[in-house]
GROMACS .gro file of C-alpha atoms in nm:
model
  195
    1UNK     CA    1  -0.797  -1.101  -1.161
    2UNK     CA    2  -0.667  -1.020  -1.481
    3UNK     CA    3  -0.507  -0.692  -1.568
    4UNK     CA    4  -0.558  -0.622  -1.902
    5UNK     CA    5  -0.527  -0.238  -1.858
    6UNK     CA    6  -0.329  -0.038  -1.627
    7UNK     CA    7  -0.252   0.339  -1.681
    8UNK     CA    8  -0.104   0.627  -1.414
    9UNK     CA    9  -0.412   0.895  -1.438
   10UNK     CA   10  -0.317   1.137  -1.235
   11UNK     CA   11  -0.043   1.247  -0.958
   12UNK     CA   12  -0.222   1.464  -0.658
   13UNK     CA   13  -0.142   1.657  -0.378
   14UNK     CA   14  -0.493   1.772  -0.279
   15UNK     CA   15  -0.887   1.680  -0.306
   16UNK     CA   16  -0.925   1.870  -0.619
   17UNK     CA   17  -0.731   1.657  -0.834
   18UNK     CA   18  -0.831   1.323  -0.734
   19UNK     CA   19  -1.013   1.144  -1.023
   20UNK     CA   20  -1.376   1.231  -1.059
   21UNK     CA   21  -1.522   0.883  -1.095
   22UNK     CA   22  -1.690   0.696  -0.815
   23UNK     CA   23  -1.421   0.393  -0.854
   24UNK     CA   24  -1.297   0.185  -0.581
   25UNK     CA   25  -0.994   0.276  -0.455
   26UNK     CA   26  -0.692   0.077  -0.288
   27UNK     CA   27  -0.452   0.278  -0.115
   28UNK     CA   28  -0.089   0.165  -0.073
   29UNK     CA   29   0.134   0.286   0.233
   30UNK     CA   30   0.434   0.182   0.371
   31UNK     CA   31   0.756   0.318   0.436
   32UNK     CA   32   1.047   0.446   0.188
   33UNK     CA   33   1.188   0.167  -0.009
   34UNK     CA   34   1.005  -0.078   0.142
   35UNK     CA   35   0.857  -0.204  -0.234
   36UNK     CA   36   0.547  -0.052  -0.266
   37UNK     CA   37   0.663   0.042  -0.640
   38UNK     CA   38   0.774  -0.335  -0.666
   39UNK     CA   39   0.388  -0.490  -0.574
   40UNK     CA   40   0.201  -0.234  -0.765
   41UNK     CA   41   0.426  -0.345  -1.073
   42UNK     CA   42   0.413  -0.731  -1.010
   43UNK     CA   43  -0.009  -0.687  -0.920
   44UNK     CA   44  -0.067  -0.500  -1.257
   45UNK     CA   45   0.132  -0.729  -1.452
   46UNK     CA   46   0.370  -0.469  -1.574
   47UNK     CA   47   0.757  -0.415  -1.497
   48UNK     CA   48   0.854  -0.052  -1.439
   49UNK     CA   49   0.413   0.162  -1.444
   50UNK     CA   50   0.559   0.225  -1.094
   51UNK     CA   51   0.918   0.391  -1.089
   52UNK     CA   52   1.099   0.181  -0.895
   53UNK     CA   53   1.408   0.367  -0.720
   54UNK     CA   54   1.709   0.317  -0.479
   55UNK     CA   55   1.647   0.713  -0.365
   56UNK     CA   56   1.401   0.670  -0.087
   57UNK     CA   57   1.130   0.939  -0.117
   58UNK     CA   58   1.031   0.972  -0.448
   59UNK     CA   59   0.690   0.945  -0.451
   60UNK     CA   60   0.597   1.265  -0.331
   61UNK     CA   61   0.223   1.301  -0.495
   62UNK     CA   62  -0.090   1.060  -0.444
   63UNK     CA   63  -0.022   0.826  -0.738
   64UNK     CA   64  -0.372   0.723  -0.870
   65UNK     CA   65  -0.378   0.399  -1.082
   66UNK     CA   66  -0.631   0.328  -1.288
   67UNK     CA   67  -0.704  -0.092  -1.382
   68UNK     CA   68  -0.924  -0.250  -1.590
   69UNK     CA   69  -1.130   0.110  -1.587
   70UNK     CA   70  -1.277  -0.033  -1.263
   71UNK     CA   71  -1.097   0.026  -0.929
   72UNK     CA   72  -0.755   0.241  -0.811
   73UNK     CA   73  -0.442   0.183  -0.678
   74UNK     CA   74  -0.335   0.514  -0.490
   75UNK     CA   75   0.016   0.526  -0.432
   76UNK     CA   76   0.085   0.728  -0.127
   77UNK     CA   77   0.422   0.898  -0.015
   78UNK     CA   78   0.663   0.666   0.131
   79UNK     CA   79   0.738   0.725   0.524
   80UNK     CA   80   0.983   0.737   0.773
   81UNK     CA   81   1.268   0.889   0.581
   82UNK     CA   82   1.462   1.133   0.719
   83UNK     CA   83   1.613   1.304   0.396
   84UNK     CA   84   1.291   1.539   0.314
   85UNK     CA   85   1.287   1.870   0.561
   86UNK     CA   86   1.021   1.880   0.882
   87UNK     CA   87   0.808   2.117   0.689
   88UNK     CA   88   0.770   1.883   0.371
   89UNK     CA   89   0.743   1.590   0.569
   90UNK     CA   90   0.479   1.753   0.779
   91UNK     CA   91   0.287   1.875   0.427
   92UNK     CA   92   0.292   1.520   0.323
   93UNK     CA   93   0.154   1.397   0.629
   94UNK     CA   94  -0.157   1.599   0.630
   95UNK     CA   95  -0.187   1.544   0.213
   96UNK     CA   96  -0.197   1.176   0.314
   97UNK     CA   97  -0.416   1.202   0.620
   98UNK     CA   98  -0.698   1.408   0.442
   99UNK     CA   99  -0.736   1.125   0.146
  100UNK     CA  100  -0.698   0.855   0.404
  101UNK     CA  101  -0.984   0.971   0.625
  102UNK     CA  102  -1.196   1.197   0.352
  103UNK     CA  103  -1.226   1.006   0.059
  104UNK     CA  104  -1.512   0.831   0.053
  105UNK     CA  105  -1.424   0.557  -0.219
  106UNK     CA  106  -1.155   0.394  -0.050
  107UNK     CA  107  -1.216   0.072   0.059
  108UNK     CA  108  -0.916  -0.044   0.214
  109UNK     CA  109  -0.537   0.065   0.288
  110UNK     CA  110  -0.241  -0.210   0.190
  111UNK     CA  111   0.019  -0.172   0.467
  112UNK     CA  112   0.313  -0.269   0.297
  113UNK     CA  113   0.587  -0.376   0.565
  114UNK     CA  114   0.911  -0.555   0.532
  115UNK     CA  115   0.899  -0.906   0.667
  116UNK     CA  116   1.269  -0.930   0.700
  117UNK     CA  117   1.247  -0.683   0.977
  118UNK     CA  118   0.980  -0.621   1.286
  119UNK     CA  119   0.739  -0.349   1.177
  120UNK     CA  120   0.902   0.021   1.268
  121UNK     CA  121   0.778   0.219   1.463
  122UNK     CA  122   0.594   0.464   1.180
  123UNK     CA  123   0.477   0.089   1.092
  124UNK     CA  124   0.285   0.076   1.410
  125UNK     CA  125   0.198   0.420   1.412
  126UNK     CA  126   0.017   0.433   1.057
  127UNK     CA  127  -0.178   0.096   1.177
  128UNK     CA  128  -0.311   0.233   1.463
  129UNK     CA  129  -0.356   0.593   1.278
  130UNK     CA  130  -0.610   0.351   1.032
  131UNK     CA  131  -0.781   0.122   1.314
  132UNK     CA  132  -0.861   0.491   1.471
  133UNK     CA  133  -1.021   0.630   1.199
  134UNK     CA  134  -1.190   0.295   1.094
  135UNK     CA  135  -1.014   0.224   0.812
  136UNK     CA  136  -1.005  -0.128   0.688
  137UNK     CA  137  -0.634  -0.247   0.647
  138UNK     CA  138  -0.485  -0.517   0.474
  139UNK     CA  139  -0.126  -0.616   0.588
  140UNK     CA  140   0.136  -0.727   0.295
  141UNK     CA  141   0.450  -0.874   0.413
  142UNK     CA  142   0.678  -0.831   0.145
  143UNK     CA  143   0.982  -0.955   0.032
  144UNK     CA  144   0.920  -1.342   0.160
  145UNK     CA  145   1.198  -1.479  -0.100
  146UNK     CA  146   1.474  -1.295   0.109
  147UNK     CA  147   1.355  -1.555   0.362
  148UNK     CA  148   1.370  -1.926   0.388
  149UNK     CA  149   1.063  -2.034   0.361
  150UNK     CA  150   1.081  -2.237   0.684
  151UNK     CA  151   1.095  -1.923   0.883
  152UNK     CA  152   0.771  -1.781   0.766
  153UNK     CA  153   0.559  -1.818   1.035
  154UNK     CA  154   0.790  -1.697   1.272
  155UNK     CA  155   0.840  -1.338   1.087
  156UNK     CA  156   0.484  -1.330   1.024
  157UNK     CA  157   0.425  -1.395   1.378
  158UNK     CA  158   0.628  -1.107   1.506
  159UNK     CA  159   0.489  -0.856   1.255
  160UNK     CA  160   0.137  -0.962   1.392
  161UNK     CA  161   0.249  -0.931   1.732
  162UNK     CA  162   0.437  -0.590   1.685
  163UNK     CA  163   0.154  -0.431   1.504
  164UNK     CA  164  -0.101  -0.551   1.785
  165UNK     CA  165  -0.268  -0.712   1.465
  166UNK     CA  166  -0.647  -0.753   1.469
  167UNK     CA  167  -0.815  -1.092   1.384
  168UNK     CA  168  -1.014  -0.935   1.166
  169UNK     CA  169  -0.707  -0.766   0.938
  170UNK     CA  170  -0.602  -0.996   0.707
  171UNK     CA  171  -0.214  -1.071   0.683
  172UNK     CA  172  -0.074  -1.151   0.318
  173UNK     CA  173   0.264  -1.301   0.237
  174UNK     CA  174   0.413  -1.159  -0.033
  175UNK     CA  175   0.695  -1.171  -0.300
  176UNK     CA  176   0.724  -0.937  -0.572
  177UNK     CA  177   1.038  -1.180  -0.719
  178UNK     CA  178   0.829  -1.493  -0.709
  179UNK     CA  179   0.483  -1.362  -0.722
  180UNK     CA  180   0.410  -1.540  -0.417
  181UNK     CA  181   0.075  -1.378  -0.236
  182UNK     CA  182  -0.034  -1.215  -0.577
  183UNK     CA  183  -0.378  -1.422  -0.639
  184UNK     CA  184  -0.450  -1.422  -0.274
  185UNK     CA  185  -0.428  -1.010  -0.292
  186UNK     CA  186  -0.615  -0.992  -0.577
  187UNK     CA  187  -0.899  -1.259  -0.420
  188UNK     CA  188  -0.908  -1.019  -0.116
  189UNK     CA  189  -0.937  -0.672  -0.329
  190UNK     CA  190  -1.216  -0.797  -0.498
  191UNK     CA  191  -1.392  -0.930  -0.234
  192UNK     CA  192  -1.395  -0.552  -0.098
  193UNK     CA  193  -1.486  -0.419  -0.422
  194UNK     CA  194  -1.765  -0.658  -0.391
  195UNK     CA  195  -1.845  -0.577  -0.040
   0.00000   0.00000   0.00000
């Protein structure tokens, strides 16, 4: 697809403030620092619409993206990191669970996990937290050019096998240096849109 427009509408913490139109929406969640900033950037085409930082657990709102004035990217609150007290991490959680199982335009959640590393435990957690509730997931191992390409298969194989992946969730490779995985994400959000 190409982006000709991208734009940060709004920042939300509850149901209120979610944009009003009945646009699709992508929602992307991962842990802190993991390079969700990084994908929305290389996606849309654009190199800092998403603050990038070294601070884990920045994002602290539901970042809505708008694109092309037809779909969303939400950025959701990074997880996992221990720097943010109990109380805020547990008002984040239940910010993030009400849009993940309320909103009615999302169409699918991007896991964003590291593929240098098996999938955490918060990893495996949120994927089973979406395959509960019905959610349709998309997986997107990032940050393939850290890896030589002939060992691939074998991270992608342990992230499927840590998650418990289903046949049915697709698995993306992805590079946010190299662009590598970028049509195939696009091919797969707008067969959802579509769908």
């Amino acid at each position: 697809m190409k982006v000709t427009q991208a734009e940060i509408v709004i920042s939300a913490v509850k149901p209120d403030q979610y944009p009003k139109e009945n646009l699709p929406e992508f929602a992307l969640a991962g842990r802190s620092n993991v390079g969700k900033s990084s994908f929305i950037n290389k996606m849309l085409n654009r190199k800092n619409l998403a603050r990038t930082s070294s601070k884990p657990g920045k994002t602290q709102t539901l970042n809505f993206y708008l694109i092309n004035e037809m779909m969303h990217f939400v950025d959701v609150p990074g997880y996992g990191f221990a720097k943010v007290s109990k109380k805020e991490r547990e008002a984040w959680g239940k910010m993030i669970e009400t849009y993940l199982t309320d909103r009615d335009q999302l169409k699918a959640v991007l896991l964003i996990i590291d593929l240098r590393h098996a999938p955490s435990k918060d990893d495996v957690m949120m994927y089973n937290f979406l395959k509960h509730y019905g959610i349709p997931v998309m997986v997107i191992a990032t940050k393939a050019d850290k890896i030589p390409k002939g060992k691939w298969q074998k991270h992608l194989k342990v992230v499927r096998d840590t998650l418990e992946l289903e046949s049915e969730d697709e698995l993306i490779l992805f590079s946010s240096e190299t662009g590598q995985g970028k049509d195939q994400s696009w091919r797969s959000l707008q067969y959802r849109m579509n769908n």
